[in-house]
Structure formats: structure tokens, C-alpha cells
Short mmCIF file of C-alpha atoms in Angstrom, two decimals:
data_model
loop_
_atom_site.label_atom_id
_atom_site.label_comp_id
_atom_site.label_asym_id
_atom_site.label_seq_id
_atom_site.Cartn_x
_atom_site.Cartn_y
_atom_site.Cartn_z
CA MET A 159 174.25 -112.48 52.98
CA GLU A 160 175.49 -115.40 50.95
CA PHE A 161 173.47 -117.82 48.91
CA LEU A 162 172.71 -120.64 51.35
CA GLY A 163 172.07 -118.10 54.08
CA ILE A 164 169.37 -116.56 51.93
CA ILE A 165 167.55 -119.84 51.34
CA GLU A 166 167.76 -120.75 55.02
CA GLY A 167 166.71 -117.22 55.90
CA ILE A 168 163.60 -117.38 53.73
CA LYS A 169 162.57 -120.71 55.21
CA SER A 170 163.09 -119.50 58.75
CA GLY A 171 161.18 -116.26 58.34
CA ASN A 172 163.98 -113.72 57.94
CA LYS A 173 162.47 -110.74 56.10
CA ARG A 174 165.82 -109.28 55.18
CA ALA A 175 166.64 -112.53 53.37
CA LEU A 176 163.32 -112.44 51.54
CA ALA A 177 163.83 -108.81 50.48
CA ARG A 178 167.36 -109.57 49.26
CA ALA A 179 166.20 -112.68 47.38
CA ILE A 180 163.54 -110.62 45.58
CA THR A 181 166.24 -108.18 44.45
CA ILE A 182 168.37 -111.08 43.18
CA VAL A 183 165.44 -112.40 41.16
CA GLU A 184 164.41 -108.97 39.87
CA ASN A 185 167.87 -108.22 38.57
CA ASN A 186 168.63 -111.72 37.24
CA GLU A 187 171.71 -111.64 39.41
CA GLU A 188 174.19 -114.46 39.24
CA ASN A 189 172.74 -117.59 40.91
CA TYR A 190 169.16 -116.38 40.59
CA LEU A 191 168.09 -119.48 38.69
CA GLU A 192 169.67 -121.77 41.26
CA LEU A 193 167.94 -119.80 44.01
CA VAL A 194 164.46 -120.04 42.51
CA SER A 195 164.99 -123.69 41.56
CA LYS A 196 165.76 -124.60 45.17
CA ILE A 197 162.91 -122.49 46.50
CA TYR A 198 160.40 -123.89 44.00
CA LEU A 199 160.62 -127.34 45.63
CA SER A 200 158.93 -126.11 48.80
CA SER A 201 156.31 -123.89 47.15
CA GLY A 202 152.62 -124.34 46.49
CA LYS A 203 150.82 -123.42 49.68
CA ALA A 204 149.69 -119.80 49.38
CA HIS A 205 146.46 -118.50 47.93
CA ILE A 206 147.60 -116.21 45.14
CA ILE A 207 145.15 -113.41 44.46
CA GLY A 208 145.46 -111.05 41.51
CA ILE A 209 143.88 -107.62 41.50
CA THR A 210 143.55 -105.95 38.14
CA GLY A 211 141.51 -103.15 36.59
CA SER A 212 141.89 -99.76 34.95
CA PRO A 213 144.06 -97.03 36.46
CA GLY A 214 142.21 -94.96 39.01
CA THR A 215 139.63 -97.55 40.01
CA GLY A 216 141.13 -97.72 43.50
CA LYS A 217 143.07 -100.97 43.31
CA SER A 218 145.84 -99.95 45.72
CA THR A 219 143.42 -98.65 48.34
CA LEU A 220 141.31 -101.78 47.99
CA VAL A 221 144.36 -104.06 48.28
CA ASP A 222 145.35 -102.17 51.42
CA ARG A 223 141.97 -102.65 53.08
CA VAL A 224 141.71 -106.30 52.05
CA ALA A 225 145.23 -107.00 53.34
CA SER A 226 144.50 -105.36 56.69
CA LYS A 227 141.25 -107.25 57.13
CA LEU A 228 142.81 -110.59 56.19
CA HIS A 229 145.59 -109.88 58.64
CA MET A 230 143.08 -109.14 61.39
CA ASP A 231 141.49 -112.50 60.61
CA GLY A 232 144.81 -114.12 61.45
CA LYS A 233 146.23 -114.61 57.96
CA SER A 234 149.80 -113.66 57.04
CA ILE A 235 149.87 -111.40 54.01
CA ALA A 236 152.32 -110.26 51.35
CA ILE A 237 151.62 -107.70 48.64
CA ILE A 238 153.32 -107.25 45.28
CA ALA A 239 152.45 -103.83 43.85
CA ILE A 240 153.46 -103.31 40.24
CA ASP A 241 153.81 -99.89 38.64
CA PRO A 242 154.93 -99.07 35.08
CA SER A 243 158.53 -98.43 34.02
CA SER A 244 159.24 -95.59 31.64
CA PRO A 245 159.86 -96.90 28.11
CA PHE A 246 162.29 -94.01 27.63
CA SER A 247 164.43 -93.86 30.77
CA ASN A 248 163.57 -97.31 32.25
CA GLY A 249 163.01 -95.45 35.49
CA ALA A 250 159.85 -95.75 37.56
CA ILE A 251 157.97 -94.01 40.32
CA LEU A 252 156.61 -96.74 42.57
CA GLY A 253 153.85 -94.94 44.41
CA ASP A 254 151.37 -97.63 45.43
CA ARG A 255 152.52 -97.37 49.03
CA ILE A 256 150.94 -93.91 49.25
CA ARG A 257 147.52 -95.58 49.12
CA MET A 258 148.51 -98.41 51.41
CA SER A 259 148.61 -96.55 54.68
CA ASN A 260 147.22 -99.43 56.79
CA SER A 261 149.58 -102.07 55.41
CA GLN A 262 152.50 -99.69 55.51
CA LYS A 263 152.07 -99.14 59.23
CA ASN A 264 151.79 -102.86 59.85
CA PRO A 265 155.23 -104.49 59.72
CA ASP A 266 153.59 -107.93 59.57
CA ILE A 267 152.32 -107.18 56.07
CA PHE A 268 155.17 -107.44 53.58
CA VAL A 269 154.81 -104.94 50.74
CA ARG A 270 157.13 -105.00 47.76
CA SER A 271 156.88 -102.46 44.94
CA ILE A 272 157.95 -103.75 41.54
CA ALA A 273 158.50 -101.90 38.25
CA SER A 274 157.10 -103.56 35.13
CA ARG A 275 160.46 -103.23 33.33
CA GLY A 276 159.19 -103.32 29.79
CA GLN A 277 156.85 -106.27 30.22
CA VAL A 278 153.39 -105.81 28.69
CA GLY A 279 150.30 -107.44 30.16
CA GLY A 280 150.45 -105.74 33.52
CA LEU A 281 153.09 -107.83 35.25
CA SER A 282 156.86 -107.91 35.36
CA LYS A 283 158.84 -110.93 34.23
CA SER A 284 160.03 -111.68 37.73
CA VAL A 285 156.62 -111.62 39.44
CA GLY A 286 156.12 -115.38 39.18
CA ASN A 287 159.40 -116.07 40.94
CA ILE A 288 158.79 -113.37 43.55
CA THR A 289 155.44 -115.00 44.34
CA THR A 290 157.22 -118.32 44.84
CA LEU A 291 159.69 -116.72 47.26
CA MET A 292 156.86 -115.21 49.32
CA ASP A 293 154.96 -118.49 49.25
CA VAL A 294 157.92 -120.43 50.66
CA PHE A 295 158.51 -117.71 53.25
CA GLY A 296 155.12 -118.78 54.57
CA TYR A 297 152.61 -116.11 53.64
CA ASP A 298 149.05 -117.49 53.51
CA CYS A 299 147.84 -115.01 50.93
CA ILE A 300 149.81 -113.13 48.30
CA LEU A 301 148.04 -110.16 46.75
CA ILE A 302 149.36 -109.06 43.36
CA GLU A 303 148.27 -105.65 42.16
CA THR A 304 148.85 -105.27 38.41
CA VAL A 305 149.90 -102.11 36.60
CA GLY A 306 146.35 -101.33 35.53
CA SER A 307 147.01 -100.46 31.93
CA GLY A 308 143.76 -101.53 30.39
CA GLN A 309 141.66 -103.98 28.47
CA SER A 310 144.26 -106.50 27.43
CA GLU A 311 145.84 -106.87 30.82
CA ILE A 312 145.14 -110.57 31.34
CA GLU A 313 148.54 -112.05 32.21
CA ILE A 314 147.57 -112.18 35.87
CA MET A 315 145.25 -115.15 35.30
CA ASN A 316 148.32 -117.24 34.51
CA LEU A 317 149.68 -116.61 37.97
CA ALA A 318 146.75 -116.18 40.36
CA HIS A 319 144.32 -118.72 41.76
CA THR A 320 141.76 -115.98 42.05
CA THR A 321 141.51 -112.92 39.84
CA ILE A 322 139.61 -109.89 41.04
CA VAL A 323 138.69 -107.34 38.39
CA VAL A 324 138.12 -103.92 39.89
CA THR A 325 136.07 -101.30 38.15
CA ALA A 326 134.49 -98.05 39.20
CA PRO A 327 131.32 -96.16 38.26
CA GLY A 328 131.40 -93.91 35.22
CA LEU A 329 134.12 -95.65 33.22
CA GLY A 330 131.97 -96.84 30.33
CA ASP A 331 128.61 -98.13 29.18
CA GLU A 332 127.29 -101.69 28.91
CA ILE A 333 129.14 -102.28 25.63
CA GLN A 334 132.36 -101.81 27.60
CA ALA A 335 131.24 -104.61 29.89
CA GLN A 336 130.73 -106.98 26.96
CA LYS A 337 134.20 -106.55 25.56
CA SER A 338 136.66 -109.40 25.47
CA GLY A 339 139.81 -109.50 27.53
CA ILE A 340 139.98 -108.23 31.02
CA MET A 341 136.23 -108.58 31.64
CA GLU A 342 136.43 -112.32 30.94
CA ILE A 343 139.14 -113.27 33.41
CA ALA A 344 137.36 -112.29 36.62
CA ASN A 345 136.58 -114.81 39.31
CA LEU A 346 135.21 -111.91 41.32
CA PHE A 347 134.04 -108.53 40.12
CA VAL A 348 134.36 -105.55 42.38
CA VAL A 349 132.69 -102.24 41.66
CA ASN A 350 134.74 -99.99 43.90
CA LYS A 351 133.96 -96.38 44.83
CA ALA A 352 130.45 -97.48 45.75
CA ASP A 353 130.15 -94.18 47.56
CA LEU A 354 129.60 -92.60 44.12
CA PRO A 355 125.99 -92.32 42.90
CA SER A 356 126.01 -94.54 39.79
CA ALA A 357 127.76 -97.52 41.39
CA GLU A 358 124.62 -99.65 41.55
CA MET A 359 123.97 -99.09 37.85
CA THR A 360 127.52 -100.14 36.95
CA ALA A 361 127.12 -103.30 39.02
CA ASN A 362 123.80 -104.05 37.30
CA GLN A 363 125.33 -103.68 33.87
CA ILE A 364 128.11 -106.08 34.73
CA GLN A 365 125.64 -108.51 36.24
CA GLN A 366 123.56 -108.48 33.06
CA MET A 367 126.62 -109.15 30.96
CA LEU A 368 127.63 -111.97 33.27
CA HIS A 369 124.17 -113.48 33.23
CA THR A 370 124.43 -114.19 29.50
CA GLU A 371 127.93 -115.54 30.04
CA SER A 372 126.95 -117.77 32.95
CA VAL A 373 124.22 -119.43 30.92
CA ILE A 374 126.85 -120.41 28.35
CA LYS A 375 129.70 -121.27 30.70
CA ARG A 376 127.64 -122.55 33.65
CA LYS A 377 129.55 -120.60 36.20
CA LYS A 378 128.54 -117.69 38.33
CA VAL A 379 130.86 -114.77 38.96
CA PRO A 380 129.94 -112.66 42.01
CA VAL A 381 129.70 -108.90 41.56
CA LEU A 382 130.43 -106.95 44.74
CA LEU A 383 130.14 -103.31 45.67
CA THR A 384 132.92 -101.88 47.82
CA SER A 385 134.10 -98.51 48.97
CA ALA A 386 137.73 -98.92 49.93
CA LEU A 387 137.79 -95.28 50.96
CA GLU A 388 134.96 -95.74 53.46
CA ASP A 389 136.02 -99.30 54.29
CA LYS A 390 132.65 -100.71 53.17
CA GLY A 391 131.97 -104.06 51.53
CA ILE A 392 135.43 -105.37 52.39
CA GLU A 393 134.17 -108.10 54.72
CA ASP A 394 131.85 -109.37 52.04
CA LEU A 395 134.74 -109.52 49.60
CA ILE A 396 136.91 -111.41 52.10
CA GLU A 397 134.11 -113.91 52.66
CA LYS A 398 133.81 -114.51 48.91
CA LEU A 399 137.57 -115.02 48.69
CA GLU A 400 137.45 -117.61 51.45
CA VAL A 401 134.49 -119.40 49.91
CA ARG A 402 136.28 -119.57 46.59
CA TRP A 403 139.53 -120.87 48.12
CA ASP A 404 137.62 -123.63 49.94
CA GLU A 405 135.68 -124.47 46.82
CA ILE A 406 138.59 -124.71 44.42
CA ASN A 407 140.48 -126.86 46.91
CA LYS A 408 137.54 -129.25 47.36
CA THR A 409 136.42 -129.56 43.76
CA GLY A 410 139.77 -130.17 42.13
CA GLU A 411 139.49 -126.80 40.41
CA ARG A 412 142.78 -125.76 42.02
CA GLU A 413 144.61 -128.56 40.27
CA ARG A 414 143.10 -127.50 36.96
CA ILE A 415 144.19 -123.90 37.58
CA GLU A 416 147.71 -124.89 38.59
CA ASN A 417 147.94 -127.17 35.60
CA ALA A 418 147.17 -124.19 33.36
CA HIS A 419 149.72 -122.07 35.25
CA ALA A 420 152.45 -124.66 34.85
CA THR A 421 151.70 -125.08 31.15
CA TYR A 422 151.85 -121.34 30.69
CA LYS A 423 155.10 -120.85 32.63
CA LEU A 424 156.85 -123.70 30.89
CA THR A 425 155.81 -122.67 27.37
CA GLU A 426 156.60 -119.01 28.03
CA SER A 427 160.08 -119.85 29.30
CA LEU A 428 160.66 -122.07 26.29
CA LYS A 429 159.42 -119.39 23.90
CA GLU A 430 161.79 -116.91 25.46
CA LYS A 431 164.75 -119.27 25.03
CA PHE A 432 163.87 -120.00 21.42
CA LEU A 433 163.23 -116.37 20.69
CA SER A 434 166.54 -115.12 21.97
CA TYR A 435 168.34 -117.96 20.16
CA ILE A 436 166.64 -117.27 16.87
CA GLU A 437 167.07 -113.52 17.28
CA ASN A 438 170.80 -114.00 17.81
CA GLU A 439 171.13 -116.34 14.86
CA ILE A 440 169.03 -114.37 12.41
CA LEU A 441 169.67 -110.77 13.44
CA ASN A 442 173.38 -111.44 13.33
CA GLY A 443 173.05 -113.53 10.20
CA ALA A 444 174.55 -112.52 6.87
CA GLU A 445 171.22 -112.07 5.14
CA TRP A 446 169.59 -109.72 7.62
CA ASN A 447 170.76 -106.37 6.27
CA ASP A 448 169.92 -107.24 2.71
CA ILE A 449 166.41 -108.50 3.51
CA PHE A 450 165.76 -105.57 5.81
CA LYS A 451 166.64 -103.10 3.06
CA GLN A 452 164.26 -104.84 0.67
CA VAL A 453 161.49 -104.56 3.23
CA MET A 454 162.23 -100.86 3.67
CA ASP A 455 162.22 -100.35 -0.10
CA ARG A 456 158.83 -102.10 -0.22
CA LYS A 457 160.16 -104.89 -2.40
CA ILE A 458 159.21 -107.65 0.03
CA ASN A 459 156.40 -107.80 2.50
CA PRO A 460 157.69 -108.15 6.11
CA GLU A 461 155.77 -111.38 6.74
CA TYR A 462 157.06 -112.92 3.54
CA ALA A 463 160.58 -111.85 4.46
CA ALA A 464 160.21 -113.45 7.89
CA ASN A 465 159.06 -116.70 6.28
CA HIS A 466 162.06 -116.63 4.02
CA LEU A 467 164.50 -115.96 6.86
CA PHE A 468 162.94 -118.66 9.01
CA THR A 469 163.07 -121.30 6.27
CA ARG A 470 166.73 -120.49 5.66
CA PHE A 471 167.39 -120.71 9.38
CA LEU A 472 165.79 -124.16 9.66
CA LYS A 473 167.80 -125.41 6.71
CA LYS A 474 171.01 -124.16 8.28
CA GLU A 475 170.13 -125.81 11.60
CA ALA A 476 169.45 -129.12 9.82
CA ASP A 477 172.86 -128.99 8.13
CA VAL A 478 174.74 -128.55 11.39
CA MET B 46 171.98 -106.24 32.20
CA GLU B 47 172.72 -103.15 34.19
CA ARG B 48 171.44 -103.25 37.72
CA GLN B 49 168.88 -100.54 38.35
CA ILE B 50 169.41 -98.22 41.29
CA LYS B 51 166.54 -98.28 43.78
CA VAL B 52 165.90 -95.17 45.87
CA LEU B 53 163.46 -94.38 48.66
CA VAL B 54 162.43 -90.72 48.65
CA THR B 55 160.52 -89.76 51.77
CA LYS B 56 159.95 -87.26 54.56
CA ILE B 57 160.02 -87.91 58.29
CA GLY B 58 158.61 -85.77 61.06
CA LEU B 59 155.74 -83.30 60.98
CA ASP B 60 156.40 -81.16 57.91
CA GLY B 61 154.30 -81.95 54.86
CA HIS B 62 155.89 -79.73 52.20
CA ASP B 63 156.75 -82.38 49.66
CA ARG B 64 157.13 -80.47 46.39
CA GLY B 65 160.90 -80.65 46.57
CA ALA B 66 160.85 -84.38 47.31
CA ARG B 67 158.60 -84.95 44.31
CA VAL B 68 160.84 -82.99 41.96
CA VAL B 69 163.90 -84.92 43.13
CA ALA B 70 161.99 -88.21 42.80
CA SER B 71 161.12 -87.34 39.18
CA SER B 72 164.75 -86.57 38.42
CA PHE B 73 165.81 -89.95 39.77
CA ARG B 74 163.18 -91.63 37.62
CA ASN B 75 164.24 -89.72 34.53
CA ALA B 76 167.78 -90.91 35.15
CA GLY B 77 166.51 -94.51 34.98
CA MET B 78 166.23 -95.25 38.69
CA GLU B 79 163.35 -96.98 40.43
CA VAL B 80 161.95 -94.69 43.07
CA ILE B 81 159.79 -95.69 46.02
CA TYR B 82 157.80 -92.59 46.82
CA THR B 83 155.74 -92.26 49.99
CA SER B 84 153.53 -89.63 51.51
CA PRO B 85 155.21 -87.27 54.01
CA TRP B 86 154.93 -87.65 57.81
CA GLN B 87 156.56 -91.08 57.94
CA LYS B 88 157.61 -92.39 61.32
CA ILE B 89 161.15 -93.63 61.76
CA GLU B 90 159.97 -97.22 62.17
CA ASP B 91 157.96 -96.92 58.93
CA VAL B 92 161.04 -95.80 57.00
CA VAL B 93 163.04 -98.69 58.47
CA ASN B 94 160.29 -101.10 57.48
CA ILE B 95 160.07 -99.77 53.91
CA THR B 96 163.85 -99.84 53.54
CA LEU B 97 163.91 -103.45 54.67
CA GLN B 98 161.02 -104.70 52.52
CA GLU B 99 161.95 -102.82 49.35
CA ASP B 100 165.69 -103.51 49.68
CA VAL B 101 166.53 -100.01 48.40
CA ASP B 102 170.12 -98.83 47.92
CA ILE B 103 169.54 -95.22 48.91
CA VAL B 104 167.36 -93.55 51.55
CA ALA B 105 166.83 -89.92 50.56
CA ILE B 106 165.28 -87.70 53.22
CA SER B 107 163.84 -84.31 52.36
CA SER B 108 163.69 -81.87 55.24
CA LEU B 109 162.52 -78.27 55.13
CA ALA B 110 161.50 -77.60 58.72
CA TYR B 111 164.04 -79.02 61.14
CA ASP B 112 163.03 -82.68 60.70
CA HIS B 113 166.67 -83.29 59.84
CA LEU B 114 167.31 -83.31 63.58
CA ILE B 115 165.75 -86.80 63.84
CA VAL B 116 167.82 -88.24 60.98
CA PRO B 117 170.49 -89.55 63.43
CA LYS B 118 167.72 -91.52 65.17
CA LEU B 119 166.69 -92.94 61.80
CA ILE B 120 170.25 -94.03 61.05
CA GLU B 121 170.51 -95.66 64.47
CA ALA B 122 167.25 -97.53 63.84
CA LEU B 123 168.46 -98.66 60.40
CA GLN B 124 171.71 -99.92 61.89
CA SER B 125 169.97 -101.87 64.63
CA GLU B 126 167.94 -103.68 61.95
CA GLY B 127 171.11 -104.62 60.08
CA LEU B 128 170.46 -101.99 57.41
CA GLY B 129 173.57 -99.94 58.10
CA ASP B 130 174.77 -100.48 54.52
CA LYS B 131 172.01 -98.27 53.09
CA LYS B 132 173.23 -94.85 52.05
CA VAL B 133 171.31 -92.03 53.71
CA LEU B 134 171.17 -88.66 51.92
CA VAL B 135 169.54 -85.50 53.24
CA GLY B 136 168.35 -82.56 51.17
CA GLY B 137 166.53 -79.31 51.88
CA ILE B 138 166.94 -76.53 54.39
CA ILE B 139 169.79 -77.74 56.58
CA PRO B 140 171.57 -75.09 58.70
CA ARG B 141 175.31 -75.18 58.19
CA GLU B 142 175.92 -75.59 61.91
CA ASP B 143 174.03 -78.92 61.88
CA GLU B 144 176.05 -80.40 59.03
CA GLU B 145 178.82 -81.86 61.12
CA MET B 146 176.37 -83.50 63.50
CA LEU B 147 174.55 -85.17 60.57
CA LEU B 148 177.71 -86.32 58.84
CA ASN B 149 179.07 -87.72 62.11
CA ALA B 150 175.82 -89.61 62.58
CA GLY B 151 176.39 -91.36 59.25
CA VAL B 152 174.64 -89.17 56.66
CA LYS B 153 176.49 -89.72 53.42
CA LYS B 154 175.79 -86.33 51.84
CA ILE B 155 173.77 -83.16 52.40
CA PHE B 156 172.24 -81.18 49.54
CA HIS B 157 171.46 -77.50 50.10
CA PRO B 158 169.22 -75.09 48.14
CA GLY B 159 170.80 -74.17 44.82
CA GLU B 160 172.09 -77.68 44.17
CA THR B 161 171.18 -78.70 40.63
CA LEU B 162 169.08 -81.79 40.04
CA ASP B 163 171.73 -83.09 37.67
CA SER B 164 174.42 -82.94 40.31
CA ILE B 165 172.22 -84.84 42.80
CA VAL B 166 171.56 -87.55 40.21
CA GLU B 167 175.22 -87.66 39.29
CA TYR B 168 176.23 -88.03 42.93
CA VAL B 169 173.89 -91.02 43.39
CA GLU B 170 175.13 -92.65 40.19
CA ASN B 171 178.70 -92.18 41.33
CA ILE B 172 178.32 -93.70 44.78
CA MET B 173 176.41 -96.61 43.26
CA GLY B 174 179.17 -97.11 40.68
CA LYS B 175 176.59 -97.04 37.84
CA THR B 176 177.82 -99.16 34.89
CA SER B 177 178.92 -101.96 37.26
CA MET B 178 176.88 -104.73 38.89
CA LYS B 179 176.75 -104.61 42.68
#
């Protein structure tokens, strides 16, 4: 399928074209930038929902149930399920589909498994662009399930309109709930595995933590109990998602969120450009080996050495 | 950047013995491939759907109890969805007298017991022309 065919295909609802376009973006194939640039112009309709939380809290199963229910309510749904790549072989086992039996048997729900490919923060570099492709294809809701690597996995808030943090009973005490990072980015909290005995207590602890927060920040984050396994609490969660989507569209909150997203994407892309440029210039520069040896011999502190290299680099740039 | 090979490892039909499929899936991963792994008992239309959505290069079917007999139906279904370019491999207990039928139906390669994991990985790398971009 050639380039223009793919763009036309995506706009006219050809799933093969969408799947192929995702591969192009994932692999940075030739033309990928042109593809996403063209697609970007028609984007901005879908409700992007991020689902994050520790491994084993039941994210995949929950995503599956939420997707099925949303689909039954007449929404079109796409899922991006991210699993980790091996830092040694770069390979990955993408196994989220095992827990997504409902969505898997429903060809109307588009599921794409993505490997994190060395990216930290729970996403993969291409996820933003993949979301845009699915958005333009016409999906009403795009569910992004993050890797689930732990407390600092907050990248998703730079991509999603709504972030759901999933936890499960027995993962930690109330101090855990007060920690910075992942606990702060939730628009909705879900205590999954509510079929387990201490679920209520976990929900209470989170609620107490949030109460203090809400006094300071003047916003209320709902805490819900679900059992994805027993298909309980899902309708309540869907209702909260719909209420939030309505609310952020009415109050102008959506614009604020998308403003933050755009700022983030633009600065990150710029950083990446600068970084690779500077890396090329400095790592291949004449001084590198010498300075590096001095750092290894403990003659210069690494930060001081970096300052030195950077100053020299700026001077050289100014001379050109 | 080198393009990563994407493989679907799955089982169709009624047999649930998936240890072999898991071991092969791990070998693919250790060789740097991205492996979509599903539970056994997939229907043909499910495998077609996964192949389409995930845009995999290889569809690897493990069969230990005569489920290989429905592989030709799977290939037909893939072709009718425009997915005839995907390479279908079969591994497991495949009677020699069924080989020709499978190969004629479009199966690219059959792996029998005793095949080493390395040689399976090497075969996949070869047909995907590893080192080069697709």
C-alpha cells in the first residue's frame, strides 16, 4: 500500500491501512514524518484515556471490560497496550491480549500491542503519533495501557485527557498513598480486585490521602472500586469517564489540558533534536577521550567536565 | 535503525498444550523480536483479526494434536482479508504424510520435534532478511 493510499485508507476506515501506518510510525520508516504531519491536521476528536498502575493490578483485564462496555454503549474503541522491551535483546513478549478476551473476540475493537523500545516512563516514543492515527481513523475513545513499571510512571498525563490510576488491595500502606509521582496524576482512582477482602480499606486510605490534597488543590478525584474479573463496578467507572469528558469540554479544562500536551510534545521533540546534535558534536569531538579519561581517573568530577565540554561547544558554535 | 521482526505465536483449534509455543516465543524474544503471544484455543477469525491489527510479519502456529489440519483454512481466511503476504509457519507434531498438503496450502515451513530453537530463530531471521529494512 503506497503512501497516499494509506492516508486515504485511514480516513475512509480501512483497518489494514491503519495497522500499516502504525508500523511505519513505530519503525520510523521513510516518510513517517510526512505521514504523521498530514494526519495531524485532521486530529483532535477522540477522548484519550490513559490507564496506569503497578504490574499485576489488573490493568489489561480492566481495559478489556471498559472497552467492551463502551462499545456496547455505541462508542468506537481502540486500545494501545504497551509492554516492556528487553534492555538486553530489544525483544519483547506482548501478552496483554491474553487478558483481553472480550476485545479480542470483537473485531470492532482495534487492539494494538506496542513494545516500549527503551523508553522510560511507561510509554513508547511512538505512542503519541499512534494515538493521532487512531483518532483520525475515527475512534471515539482511545485507551492507552502503560507498561506498569512503577511509581515514576507519569508520562501518560502528557498524552491523555483522562488518567486512571489502577491499584489493588495489599500493595502498600497509607504512606505509599502519600508518595509523589504516580499517585498525583490520577483524574480517577480505581481500586481493582475489589473481590479481595481488604479492598475497602485500600480505597479508604486513598480517599483520606486525597481529602488532604483536595483541600489544597480544590479538586475532587473519585475513588472507585471495581472487580474486572467479576465485571463489577465497570458501569460506574464508565459513567465517571463520561461525566469527566462532558465537564472538561464544557469548562475549558480540555483546552488547558491540550495546551499542556502541546507544550510537552513540542519541547520534548526539540530536546531530542538538540540532544542528538550535541551528542554528535561532543561525543565525536576531539576533547572527549581526554576528558573522559580524566573523569575515570577521578581527576575531574563528571558534572564539572560536562560544564567544561558544554562551554567549549558553545564557543565553537559561536565561531562558526 | 534496524526494523524489528514482529511475530504472532498462537494455537488454533481445541488443544491447549502451550508449553512448546511459550518456549518458542521466548526464543524469538531473546533474538530481539517482538512477539504477540495469545492464549490457546484461538478461532481462525481471531487469528486473522490479530494478524491484521498487529501487522505482524510472521504467523507461527503450534500444533500438537491434529489442529494443523485447519491451517489451510486459516491461510485461506488470511488471503481473503488481503493478508496473503504474511508468512505462516507450523511447528509441533505434524505427521509426515500431511506435510505436502500443508506446503501446498501455503505454509512456508514446518518444524518437527528435534528442531533446535536456534535453527527456528535463524530460519525466521533469514526469510525476513534481518539486517535490511523491509
